[in-house]
PDB file of C-alpha atoms in Angstrom:
ATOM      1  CA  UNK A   1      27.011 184.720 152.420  1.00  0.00           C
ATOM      2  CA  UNK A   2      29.725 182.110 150.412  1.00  0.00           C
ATOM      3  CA  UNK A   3      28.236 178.767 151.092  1.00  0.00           C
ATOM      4  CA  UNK A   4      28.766 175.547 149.428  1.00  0.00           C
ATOM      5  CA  UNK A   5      30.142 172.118 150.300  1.00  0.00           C
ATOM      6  CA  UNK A   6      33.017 169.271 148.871  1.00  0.00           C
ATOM      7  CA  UNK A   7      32.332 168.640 145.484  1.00  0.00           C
ATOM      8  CA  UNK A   8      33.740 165.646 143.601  1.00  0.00           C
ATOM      9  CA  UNK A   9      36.097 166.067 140.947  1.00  0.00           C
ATOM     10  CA  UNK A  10      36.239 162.874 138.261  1.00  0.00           C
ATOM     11  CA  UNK A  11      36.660 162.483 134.839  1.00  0.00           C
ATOM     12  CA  UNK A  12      35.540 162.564 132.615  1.00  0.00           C
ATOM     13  CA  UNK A  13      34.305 166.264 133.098  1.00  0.00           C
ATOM     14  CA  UNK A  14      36.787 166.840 135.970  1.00  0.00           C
ATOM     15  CA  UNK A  15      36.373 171.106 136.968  1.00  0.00           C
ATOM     16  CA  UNK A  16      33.869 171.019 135.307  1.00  0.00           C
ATOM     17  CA  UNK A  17      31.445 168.793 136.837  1.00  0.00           C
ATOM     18  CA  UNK A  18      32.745 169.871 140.014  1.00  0.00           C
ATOM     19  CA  UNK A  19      31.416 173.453 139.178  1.00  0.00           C
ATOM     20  CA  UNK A  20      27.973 171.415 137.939  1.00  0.00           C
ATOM     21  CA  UNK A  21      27.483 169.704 140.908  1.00  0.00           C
ATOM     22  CA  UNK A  22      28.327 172.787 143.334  1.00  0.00           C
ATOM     23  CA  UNK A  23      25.360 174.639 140.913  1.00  0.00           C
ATOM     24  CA  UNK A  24      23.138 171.714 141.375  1.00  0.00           C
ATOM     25  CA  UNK A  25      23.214 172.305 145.419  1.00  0.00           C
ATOM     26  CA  UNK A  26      23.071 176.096 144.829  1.00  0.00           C
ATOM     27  CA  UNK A  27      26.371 176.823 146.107  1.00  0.00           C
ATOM     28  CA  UNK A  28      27.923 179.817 145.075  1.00  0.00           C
ATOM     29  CA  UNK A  29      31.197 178.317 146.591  1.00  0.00           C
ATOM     30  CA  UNK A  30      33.127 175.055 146.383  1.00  0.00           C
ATOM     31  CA  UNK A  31      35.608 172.166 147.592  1.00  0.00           C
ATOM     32  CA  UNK A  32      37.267 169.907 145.800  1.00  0.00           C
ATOM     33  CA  UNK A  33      40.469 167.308 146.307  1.00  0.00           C
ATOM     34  CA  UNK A  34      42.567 167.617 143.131  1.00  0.00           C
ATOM     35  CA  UNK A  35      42.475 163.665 143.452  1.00  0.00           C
ATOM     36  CA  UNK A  36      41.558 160.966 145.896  1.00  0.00           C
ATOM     37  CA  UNK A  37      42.349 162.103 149.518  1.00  0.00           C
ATOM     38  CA  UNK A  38      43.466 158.913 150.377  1.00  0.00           C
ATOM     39  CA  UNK A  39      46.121 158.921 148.201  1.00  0.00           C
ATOM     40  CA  UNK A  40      48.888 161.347 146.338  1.00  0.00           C
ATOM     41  CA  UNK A  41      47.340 160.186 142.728  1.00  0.00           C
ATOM     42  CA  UNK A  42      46.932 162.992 140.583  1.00  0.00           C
ATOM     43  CA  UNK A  43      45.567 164.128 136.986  1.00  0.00           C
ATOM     44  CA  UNK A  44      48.103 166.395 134.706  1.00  0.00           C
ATOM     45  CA  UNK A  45      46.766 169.726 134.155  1.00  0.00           C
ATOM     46  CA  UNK A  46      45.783 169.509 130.771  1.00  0.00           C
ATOM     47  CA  UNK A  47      43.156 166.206 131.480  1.00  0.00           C
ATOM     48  CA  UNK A  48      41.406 168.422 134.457  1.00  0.00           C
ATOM     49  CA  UNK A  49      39.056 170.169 132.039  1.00  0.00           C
ATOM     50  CA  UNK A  50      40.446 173.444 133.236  1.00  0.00           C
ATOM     51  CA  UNK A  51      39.597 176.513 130.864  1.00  0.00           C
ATOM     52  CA  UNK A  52      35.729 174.476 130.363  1.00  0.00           C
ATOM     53  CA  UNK A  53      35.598 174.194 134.449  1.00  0.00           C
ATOM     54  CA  UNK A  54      36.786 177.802 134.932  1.00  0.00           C
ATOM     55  CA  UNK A  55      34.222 179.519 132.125  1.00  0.00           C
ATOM     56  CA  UNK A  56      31.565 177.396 133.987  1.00  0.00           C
ATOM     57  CA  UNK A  57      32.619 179.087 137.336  1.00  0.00           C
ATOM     58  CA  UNK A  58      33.150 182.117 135.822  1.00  0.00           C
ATOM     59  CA  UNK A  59      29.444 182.381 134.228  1.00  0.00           C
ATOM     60  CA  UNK A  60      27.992 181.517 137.400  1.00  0.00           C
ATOM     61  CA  UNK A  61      29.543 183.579 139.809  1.00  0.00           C
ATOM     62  CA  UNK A  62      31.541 181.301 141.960  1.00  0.00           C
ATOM     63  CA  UNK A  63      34.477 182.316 144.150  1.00  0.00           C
ATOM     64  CA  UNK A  64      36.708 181.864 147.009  1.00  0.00           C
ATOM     65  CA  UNK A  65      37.315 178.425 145.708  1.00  0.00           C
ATOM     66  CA  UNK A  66      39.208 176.002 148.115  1.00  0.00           C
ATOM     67  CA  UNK A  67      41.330 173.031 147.205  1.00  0.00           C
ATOM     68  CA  UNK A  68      42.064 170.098 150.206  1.00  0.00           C
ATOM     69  CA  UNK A  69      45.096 168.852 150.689  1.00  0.00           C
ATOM     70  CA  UNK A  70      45.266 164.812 150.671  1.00  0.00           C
ATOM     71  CA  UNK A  71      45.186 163.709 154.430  1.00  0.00           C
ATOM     72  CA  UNK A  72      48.158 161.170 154.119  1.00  0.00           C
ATOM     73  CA  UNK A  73      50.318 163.652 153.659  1.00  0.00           C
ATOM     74  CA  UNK A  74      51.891 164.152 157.269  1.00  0.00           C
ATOM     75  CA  UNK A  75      54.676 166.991 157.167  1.00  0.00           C
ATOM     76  CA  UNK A  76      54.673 166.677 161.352  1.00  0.00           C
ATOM     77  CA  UNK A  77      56.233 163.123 161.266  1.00  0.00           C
ATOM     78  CA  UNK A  78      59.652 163.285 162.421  1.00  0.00           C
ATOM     79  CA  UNK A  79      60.014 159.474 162.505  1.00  0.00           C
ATOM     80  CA  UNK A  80      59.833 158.880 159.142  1.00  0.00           C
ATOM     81  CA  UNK A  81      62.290 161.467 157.556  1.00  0.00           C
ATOM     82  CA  UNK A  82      62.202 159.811 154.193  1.00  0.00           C
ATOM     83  CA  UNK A  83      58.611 160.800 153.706  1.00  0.00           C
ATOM     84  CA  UNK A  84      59.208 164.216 154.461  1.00  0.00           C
ATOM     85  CA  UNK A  85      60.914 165.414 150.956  1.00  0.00           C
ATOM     86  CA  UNK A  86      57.510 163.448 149.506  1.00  0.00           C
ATOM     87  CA  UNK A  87      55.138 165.685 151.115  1.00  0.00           C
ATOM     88  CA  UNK A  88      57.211 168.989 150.679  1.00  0.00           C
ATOM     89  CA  UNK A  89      57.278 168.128 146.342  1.00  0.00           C
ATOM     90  CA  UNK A  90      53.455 167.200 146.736  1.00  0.00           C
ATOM     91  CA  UNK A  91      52.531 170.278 148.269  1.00  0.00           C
ATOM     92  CA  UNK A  92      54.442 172.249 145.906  1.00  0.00           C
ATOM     93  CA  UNK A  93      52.598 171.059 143.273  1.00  0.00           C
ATOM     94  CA  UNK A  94      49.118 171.024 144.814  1.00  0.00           C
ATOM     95  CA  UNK A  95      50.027 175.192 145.239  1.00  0.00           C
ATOM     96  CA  UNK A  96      50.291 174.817 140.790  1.00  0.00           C
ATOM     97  CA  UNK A  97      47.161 172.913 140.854  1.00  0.00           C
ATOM     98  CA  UNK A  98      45.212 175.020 143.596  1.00  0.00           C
ATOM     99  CA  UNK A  99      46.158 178.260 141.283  1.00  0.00           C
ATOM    100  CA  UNK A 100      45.573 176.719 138.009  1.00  0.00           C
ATOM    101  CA  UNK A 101      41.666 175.926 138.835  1.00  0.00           C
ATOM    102  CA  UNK A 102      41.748 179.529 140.196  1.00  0.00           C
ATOM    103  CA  UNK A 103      41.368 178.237 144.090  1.00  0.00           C
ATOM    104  CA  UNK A 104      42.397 181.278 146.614  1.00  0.00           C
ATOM    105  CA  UNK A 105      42.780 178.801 149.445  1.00  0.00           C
ATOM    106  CA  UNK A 106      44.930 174.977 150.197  1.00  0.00           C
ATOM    107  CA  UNK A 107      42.718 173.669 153.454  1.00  0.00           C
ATOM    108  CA  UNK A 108      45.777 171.347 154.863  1.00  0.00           C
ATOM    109  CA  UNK A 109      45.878 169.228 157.782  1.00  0.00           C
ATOM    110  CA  UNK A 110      49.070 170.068 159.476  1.00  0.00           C
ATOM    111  CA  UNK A 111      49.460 166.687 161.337  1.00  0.00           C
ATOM    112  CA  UNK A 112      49.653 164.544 164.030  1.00  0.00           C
ATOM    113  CA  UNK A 113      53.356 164.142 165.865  1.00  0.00           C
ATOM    114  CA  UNK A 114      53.424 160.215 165.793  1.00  0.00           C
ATOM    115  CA  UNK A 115      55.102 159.720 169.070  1.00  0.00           C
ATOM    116  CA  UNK A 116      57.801 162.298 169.208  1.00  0.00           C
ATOM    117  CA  UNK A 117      55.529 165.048 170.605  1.00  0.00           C
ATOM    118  CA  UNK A 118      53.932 168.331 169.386  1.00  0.00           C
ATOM    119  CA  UNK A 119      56.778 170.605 169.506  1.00  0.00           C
ATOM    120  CA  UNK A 120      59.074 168.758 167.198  1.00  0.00           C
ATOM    121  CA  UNK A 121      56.231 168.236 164.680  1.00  0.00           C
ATOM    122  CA  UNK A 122      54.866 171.812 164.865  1.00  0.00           C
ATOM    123  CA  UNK A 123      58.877 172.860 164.114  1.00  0.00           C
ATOM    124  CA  UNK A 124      58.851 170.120 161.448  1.00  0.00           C
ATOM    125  CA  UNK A 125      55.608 171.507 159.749  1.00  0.00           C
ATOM    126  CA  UNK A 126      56.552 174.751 159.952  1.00  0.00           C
ATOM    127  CA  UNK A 127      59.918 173.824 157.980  1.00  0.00           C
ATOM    128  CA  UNK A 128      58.141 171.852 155.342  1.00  0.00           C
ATOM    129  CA  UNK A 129      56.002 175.450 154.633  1.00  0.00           C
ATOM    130  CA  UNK A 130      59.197 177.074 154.101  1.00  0.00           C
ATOM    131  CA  UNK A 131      60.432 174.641 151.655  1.00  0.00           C
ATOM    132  CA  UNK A 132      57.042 175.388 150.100  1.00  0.00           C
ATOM    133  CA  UNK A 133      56.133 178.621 150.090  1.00  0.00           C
ATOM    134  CA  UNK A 134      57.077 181.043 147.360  1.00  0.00           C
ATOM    135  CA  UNK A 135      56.481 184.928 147.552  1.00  0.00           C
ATOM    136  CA  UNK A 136      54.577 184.431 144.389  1.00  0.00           C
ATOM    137  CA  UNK A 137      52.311 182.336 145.057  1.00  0.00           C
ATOM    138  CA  UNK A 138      48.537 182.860 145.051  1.00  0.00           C
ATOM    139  CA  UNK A 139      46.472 180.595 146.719  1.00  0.00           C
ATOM    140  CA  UNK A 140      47.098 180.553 151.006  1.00  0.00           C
ATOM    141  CA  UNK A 141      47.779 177.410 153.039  1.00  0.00           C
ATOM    142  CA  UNK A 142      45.088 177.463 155.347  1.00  0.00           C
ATOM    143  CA  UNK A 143      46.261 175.393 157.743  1.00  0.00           C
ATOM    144  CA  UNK A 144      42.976 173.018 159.548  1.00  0.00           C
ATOM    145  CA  UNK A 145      41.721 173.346 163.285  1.00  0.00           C
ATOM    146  CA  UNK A 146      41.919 169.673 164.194  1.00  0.00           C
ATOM    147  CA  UNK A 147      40.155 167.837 166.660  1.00  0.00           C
ATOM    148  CA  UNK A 148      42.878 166.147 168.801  1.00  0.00           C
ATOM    149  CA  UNK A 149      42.365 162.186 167.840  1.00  0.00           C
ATOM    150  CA  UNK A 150      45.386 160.865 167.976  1.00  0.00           C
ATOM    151  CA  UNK A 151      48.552 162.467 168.414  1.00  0.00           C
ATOM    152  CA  UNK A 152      47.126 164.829 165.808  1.00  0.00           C
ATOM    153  CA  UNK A 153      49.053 168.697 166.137  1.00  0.00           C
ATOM    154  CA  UNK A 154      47.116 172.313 165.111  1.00  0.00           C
ATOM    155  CA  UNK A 155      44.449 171.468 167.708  1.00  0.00           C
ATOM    156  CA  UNK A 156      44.621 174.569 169.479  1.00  0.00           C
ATOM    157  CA  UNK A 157      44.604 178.189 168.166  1.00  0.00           C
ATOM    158  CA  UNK A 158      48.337 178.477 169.617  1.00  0.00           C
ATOM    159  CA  UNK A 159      49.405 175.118 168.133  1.00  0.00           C
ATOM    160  CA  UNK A 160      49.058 176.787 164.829  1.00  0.00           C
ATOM    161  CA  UNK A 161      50.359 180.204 166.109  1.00  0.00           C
ATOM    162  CA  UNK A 162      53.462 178.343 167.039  1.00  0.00           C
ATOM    163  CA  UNK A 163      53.871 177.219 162.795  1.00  0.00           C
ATOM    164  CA  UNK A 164      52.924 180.288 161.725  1.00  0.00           C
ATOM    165  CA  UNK A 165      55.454 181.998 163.799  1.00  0.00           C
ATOM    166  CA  UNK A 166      58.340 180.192 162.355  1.00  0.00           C
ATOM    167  CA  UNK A 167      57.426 180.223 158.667  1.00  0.00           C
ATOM    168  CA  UNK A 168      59.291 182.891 156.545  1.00  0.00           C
ATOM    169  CA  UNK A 169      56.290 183.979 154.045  1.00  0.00           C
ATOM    170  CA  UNK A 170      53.565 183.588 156.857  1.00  0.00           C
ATOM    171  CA  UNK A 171      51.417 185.979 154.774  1.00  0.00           C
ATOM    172  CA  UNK A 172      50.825 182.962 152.416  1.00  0.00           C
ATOM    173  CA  UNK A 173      49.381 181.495 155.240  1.00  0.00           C
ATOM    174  CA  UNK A 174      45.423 181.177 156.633  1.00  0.00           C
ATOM    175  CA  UNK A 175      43.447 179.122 158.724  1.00  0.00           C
ATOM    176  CA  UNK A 176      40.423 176.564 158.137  1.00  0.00           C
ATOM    177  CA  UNK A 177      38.023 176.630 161.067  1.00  0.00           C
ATOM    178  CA  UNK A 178      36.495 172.878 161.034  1.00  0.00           C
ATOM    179  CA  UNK A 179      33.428 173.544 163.466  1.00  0.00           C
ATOM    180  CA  UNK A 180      33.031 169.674 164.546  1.00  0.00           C
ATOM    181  CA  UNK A 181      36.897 169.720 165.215  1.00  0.00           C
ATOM    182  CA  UNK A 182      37.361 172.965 166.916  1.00  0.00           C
ATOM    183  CA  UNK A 183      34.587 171.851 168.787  1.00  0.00           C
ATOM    184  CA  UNK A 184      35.466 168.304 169.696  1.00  0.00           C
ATOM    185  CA  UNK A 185      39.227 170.067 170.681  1.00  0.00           C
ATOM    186  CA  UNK A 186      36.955 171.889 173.524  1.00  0.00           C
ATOM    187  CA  UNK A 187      36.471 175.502 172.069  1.00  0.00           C
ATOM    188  CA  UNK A 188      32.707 176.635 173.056  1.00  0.00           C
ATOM    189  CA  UNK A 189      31.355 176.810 169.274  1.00  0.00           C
ATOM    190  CA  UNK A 190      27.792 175.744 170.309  1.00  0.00           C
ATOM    191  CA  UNK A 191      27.193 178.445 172.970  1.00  0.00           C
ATOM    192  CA  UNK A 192      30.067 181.121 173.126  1.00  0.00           C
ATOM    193  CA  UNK A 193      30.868 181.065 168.983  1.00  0.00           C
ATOM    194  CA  UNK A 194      31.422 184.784 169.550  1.00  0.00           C
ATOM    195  CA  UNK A 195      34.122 183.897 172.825  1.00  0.00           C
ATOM    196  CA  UNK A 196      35.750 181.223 170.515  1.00  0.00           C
ATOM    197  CA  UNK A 197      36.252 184.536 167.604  1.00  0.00           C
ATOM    198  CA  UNK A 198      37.988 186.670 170.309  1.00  0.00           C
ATOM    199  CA  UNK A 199      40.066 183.891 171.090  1.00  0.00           C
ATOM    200  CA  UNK A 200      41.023 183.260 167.965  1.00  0.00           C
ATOM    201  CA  UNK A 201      41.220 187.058 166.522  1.00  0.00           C
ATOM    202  CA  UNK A 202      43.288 187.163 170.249  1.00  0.00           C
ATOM    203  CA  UNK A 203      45.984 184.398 169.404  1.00  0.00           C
ATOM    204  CA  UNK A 204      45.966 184.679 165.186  1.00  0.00           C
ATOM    205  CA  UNK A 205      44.605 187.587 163.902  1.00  0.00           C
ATOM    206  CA  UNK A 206      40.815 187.430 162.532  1.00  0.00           C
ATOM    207  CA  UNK A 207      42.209 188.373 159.052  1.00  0.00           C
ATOM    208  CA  UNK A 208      44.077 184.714 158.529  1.00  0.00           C
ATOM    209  CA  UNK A 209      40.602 183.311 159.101  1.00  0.00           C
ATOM    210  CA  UNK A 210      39.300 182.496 155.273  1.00  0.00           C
ATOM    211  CA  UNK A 211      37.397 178.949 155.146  1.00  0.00           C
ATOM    212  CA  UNK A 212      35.283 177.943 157.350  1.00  0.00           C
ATOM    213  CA  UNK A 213      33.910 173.892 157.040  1.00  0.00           C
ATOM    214  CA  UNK A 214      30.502 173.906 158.769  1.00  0.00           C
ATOM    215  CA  UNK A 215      30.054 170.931 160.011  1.00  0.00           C
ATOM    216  CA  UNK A 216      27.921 169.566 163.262  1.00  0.00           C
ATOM    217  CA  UNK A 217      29.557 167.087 165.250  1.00  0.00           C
ATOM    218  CA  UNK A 218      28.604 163.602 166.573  1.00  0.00           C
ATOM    219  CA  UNK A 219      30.088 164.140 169.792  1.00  0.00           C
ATOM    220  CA  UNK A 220      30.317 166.509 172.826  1.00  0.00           C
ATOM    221  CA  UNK A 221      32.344 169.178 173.176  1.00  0.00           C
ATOM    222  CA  UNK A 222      36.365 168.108 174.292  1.00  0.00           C
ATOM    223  CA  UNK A 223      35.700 164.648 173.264  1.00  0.00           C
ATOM    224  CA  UNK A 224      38.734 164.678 170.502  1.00  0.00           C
ATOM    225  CA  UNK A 225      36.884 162.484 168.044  1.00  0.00           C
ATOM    226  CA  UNK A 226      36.233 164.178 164.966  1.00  0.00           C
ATOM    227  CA  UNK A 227      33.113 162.746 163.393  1.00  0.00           C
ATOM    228  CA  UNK A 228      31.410 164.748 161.097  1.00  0.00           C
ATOM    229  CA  UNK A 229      26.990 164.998 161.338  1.00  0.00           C
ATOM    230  CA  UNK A 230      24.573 166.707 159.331  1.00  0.00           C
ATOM    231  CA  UNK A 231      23.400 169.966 160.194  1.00  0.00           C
ATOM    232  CA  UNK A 232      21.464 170.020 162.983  1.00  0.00           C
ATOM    233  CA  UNK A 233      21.526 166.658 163.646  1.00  0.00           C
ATOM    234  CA  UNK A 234      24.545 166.568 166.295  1.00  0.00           C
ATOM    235  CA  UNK A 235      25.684 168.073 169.360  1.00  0.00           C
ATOM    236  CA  UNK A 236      26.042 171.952 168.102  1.00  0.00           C
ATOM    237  CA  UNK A 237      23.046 171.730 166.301  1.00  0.00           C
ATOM    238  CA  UNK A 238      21.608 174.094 163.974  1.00  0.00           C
ATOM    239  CA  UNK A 239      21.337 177.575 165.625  1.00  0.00           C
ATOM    240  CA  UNK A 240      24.884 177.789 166.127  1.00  0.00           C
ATOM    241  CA  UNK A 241      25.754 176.566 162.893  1.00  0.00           C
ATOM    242  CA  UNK A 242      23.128 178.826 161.319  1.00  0.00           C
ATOM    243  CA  UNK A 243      24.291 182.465 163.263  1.00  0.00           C
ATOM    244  CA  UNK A 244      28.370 181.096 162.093  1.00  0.00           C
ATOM    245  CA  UNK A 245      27.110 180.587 158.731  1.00  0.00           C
ATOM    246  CA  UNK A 246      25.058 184.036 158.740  1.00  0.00           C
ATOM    247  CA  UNK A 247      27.982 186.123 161.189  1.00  0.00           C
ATOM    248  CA  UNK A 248      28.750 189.355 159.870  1.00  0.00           C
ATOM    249  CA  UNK A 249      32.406 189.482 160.668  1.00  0.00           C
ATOM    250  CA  UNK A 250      32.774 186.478 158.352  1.00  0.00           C
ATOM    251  CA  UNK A 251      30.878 187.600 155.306  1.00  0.00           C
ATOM    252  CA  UNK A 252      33.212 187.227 153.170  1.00  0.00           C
ATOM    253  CA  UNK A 253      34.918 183.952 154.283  1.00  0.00           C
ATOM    254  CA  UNK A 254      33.716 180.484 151.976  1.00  0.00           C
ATOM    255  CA  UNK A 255      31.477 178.081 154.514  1.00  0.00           C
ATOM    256  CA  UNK A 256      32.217 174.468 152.865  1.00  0.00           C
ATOM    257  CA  UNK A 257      30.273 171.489 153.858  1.00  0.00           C
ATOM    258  CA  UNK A 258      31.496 167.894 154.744  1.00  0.00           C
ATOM    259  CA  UNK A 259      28.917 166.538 156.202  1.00  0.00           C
ATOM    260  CA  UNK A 260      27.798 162.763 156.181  1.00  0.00           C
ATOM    261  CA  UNK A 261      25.539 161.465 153.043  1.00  0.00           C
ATOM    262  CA  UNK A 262      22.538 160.200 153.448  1.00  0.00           C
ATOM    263  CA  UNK A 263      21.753 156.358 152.650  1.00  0.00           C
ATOM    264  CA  UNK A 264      18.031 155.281 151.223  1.00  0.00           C
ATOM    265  CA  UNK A 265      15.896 153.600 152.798  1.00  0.00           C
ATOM    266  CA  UNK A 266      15.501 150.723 150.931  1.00  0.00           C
ATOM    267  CA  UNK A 267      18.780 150.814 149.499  1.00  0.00           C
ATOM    268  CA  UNK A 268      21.908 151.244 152.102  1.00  0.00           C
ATOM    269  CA  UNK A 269      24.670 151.342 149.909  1.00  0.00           C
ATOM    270  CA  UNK A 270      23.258 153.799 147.834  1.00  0.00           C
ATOM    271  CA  UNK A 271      23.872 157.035 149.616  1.00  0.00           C
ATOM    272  CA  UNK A 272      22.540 160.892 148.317  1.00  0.00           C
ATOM    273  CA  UNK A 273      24.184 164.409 148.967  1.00  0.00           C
ATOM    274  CA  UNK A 274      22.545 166.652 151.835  1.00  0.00           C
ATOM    275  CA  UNK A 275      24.441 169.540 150.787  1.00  0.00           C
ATOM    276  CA  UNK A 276      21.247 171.483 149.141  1.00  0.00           C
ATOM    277  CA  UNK A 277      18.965 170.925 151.254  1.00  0.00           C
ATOM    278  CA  UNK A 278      21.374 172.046 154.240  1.00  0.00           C
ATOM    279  CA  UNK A 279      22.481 175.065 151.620  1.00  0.00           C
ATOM    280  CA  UNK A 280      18.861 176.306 151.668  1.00  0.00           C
ATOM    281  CA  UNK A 281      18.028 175.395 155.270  1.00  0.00           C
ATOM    282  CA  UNK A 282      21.003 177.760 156.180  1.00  0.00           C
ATOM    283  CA  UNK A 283      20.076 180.450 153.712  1.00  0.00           C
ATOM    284  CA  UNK A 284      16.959 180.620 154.722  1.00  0.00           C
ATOM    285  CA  UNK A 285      17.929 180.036 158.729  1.00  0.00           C
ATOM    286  CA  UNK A 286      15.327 177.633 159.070  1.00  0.00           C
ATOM    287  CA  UNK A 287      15.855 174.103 160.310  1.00  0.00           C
ATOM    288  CA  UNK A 288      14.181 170.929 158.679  1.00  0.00           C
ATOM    289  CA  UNK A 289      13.895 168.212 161.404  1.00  0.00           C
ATOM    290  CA  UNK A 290      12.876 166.077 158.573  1.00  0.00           C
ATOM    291  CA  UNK A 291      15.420 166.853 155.663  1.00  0.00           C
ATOM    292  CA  UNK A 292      17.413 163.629 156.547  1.00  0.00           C
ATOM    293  CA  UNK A 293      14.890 161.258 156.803  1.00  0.00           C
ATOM    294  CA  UNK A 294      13.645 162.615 153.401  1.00  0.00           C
ATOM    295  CA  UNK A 295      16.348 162.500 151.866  1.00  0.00           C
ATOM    296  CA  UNK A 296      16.837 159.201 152.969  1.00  0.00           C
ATOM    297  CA  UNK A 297      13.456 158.299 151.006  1.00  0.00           C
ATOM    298  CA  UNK A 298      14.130 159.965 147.617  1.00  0.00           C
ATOM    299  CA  UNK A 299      14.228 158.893 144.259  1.00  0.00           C
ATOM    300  CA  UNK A 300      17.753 160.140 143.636  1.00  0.00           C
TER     301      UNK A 300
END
């Protein structure tokens, strides 16, 4: 099983304390955002600690890396052509930076429509990836499930069909399966997880399925919120999460981690990662009622 979580990536060690920190959690996968995800910021190449980060990864058996796209950048909004060009020379270079830390997969959320409905931003989107996409290029744009807040697109398995459908090089392009958004966009992922595979296998081909962000969510199914929970701790709950995580036809696919950190006790603004103790709760398939509230308590 690849499991692992988002990692941050800072200087001053950059790859390479991403790589630490995904080892401290006993990942044997990773996340990262090449920069802030609020905004288009970014490091050169040669101040990312690169060749140290990638030895790192190398010695310790990581793969199926994933980089995520920056959520500002909104190739579905046709009302604002002049941002367009922006996000099409940004993503361009996020494919040099995804390749360079030896990522095989760009998560990317494909959008919301703004106003001037799905169908012209799905078209949009799907022009922007052409613009993009070389033959050449190594890492896949897996485009996100989303949850529907919004006028957010790519919240149903034939909203990002439709994209695929119209991009040239549509082999250079996957799918993230957010398990709190396809959930909170109304797909059965707590009870029918095997109905919601069919579906999608149905619509998109099980094959562009390659990350998978295991998440629980804080609301019910359809609700189109898209808030993130621990393991567990929300309306999927663990089972579910744990038979995804452990699902045979998805052995192979990277199961990254976003899930909400956990403030102390005595100290609210100080907040700790969850991501190991969820990474060994799934391993092991055994649920901790009591992980948060531990957490919560730690010296850390």
């Amino acid at each position: 099983m690849l499991i692992g979580s988002h990692v941050s990536l800072k200087a001053p060690k950059m790859l390479l304390g991403s790589a630490q920190e995904a080892a401290s959690y006993g990942a044997n996968t990773f996340m990262v955002y090449t920069g802030a995800p609020q905004n288009t910021k970014r490091k050169p190449l040669d101040e990312m600690k690169i060749p140290e980060g990638r030895a790192y990864i190398e010695e310790h058996g990581f793969s199926h890396l994933v980089v995520h796209a920056p959520y500002i950048v909104n190739l579905g909004n046709t009302l604002k052509p002049q941002n367009f060009a922006f996000g099409v020379e940004f993503l361009r270079q996020e494919v040099q930076r995804a390749a360079a830390i030896g990522a095989t997969q760009i998560t990317l959320h494909p959008g919301a429509h703004v106003g001037a409905g799905a169908k012209a931003a799905l078209h949009q989107i799907a022009q922007g990836l052409n613009e993009i996409i070389t033959p050449d290029q190594k890492p896949q744009i897996a485009i996100e499930t989303m949850a529907g807040k919004g006028t957010e697109v790519g919240t149903s398995f034939e909203q990002i069909a439709e994209i695929m459908d119209q991009v040239v090089y549509n082999e250079k392009l996957s799918v993230t399966l957010d398990t709190c958004h396809t959930n909170d966009a109304g797909y059965n992922v707590k009870n029918d997880f095997d109905g919601v595979l069919e579906e999608f296998d149905h619509v998109l081909g099980l094959e562009k399925l390659q990350v998978i962000h295991l998440n629980d969510s804080k609301n019910p199914q359809g609700s189109h919120k898209d808030r993130h929970e621990n393991l567990g701790m929300g309306t999927i709950g663990f089972e579910a999460l744990s038979y995804i995580a452990h699902h045979p036809q998805l052995e192979q696919v990277p199961k990254i981690m976003e899930t909400p950190w956990v403030p102390l006790a005595d100290n609210p603004k100080k907040k700790v990662a969850p991501y190991g103790e969820e990474i060994k709760m799934i391993t092991n398939n055994q649920f901790d009622p009591t992980f948060v509230e531990r957490l919560s308590h730690s010296e850390n």
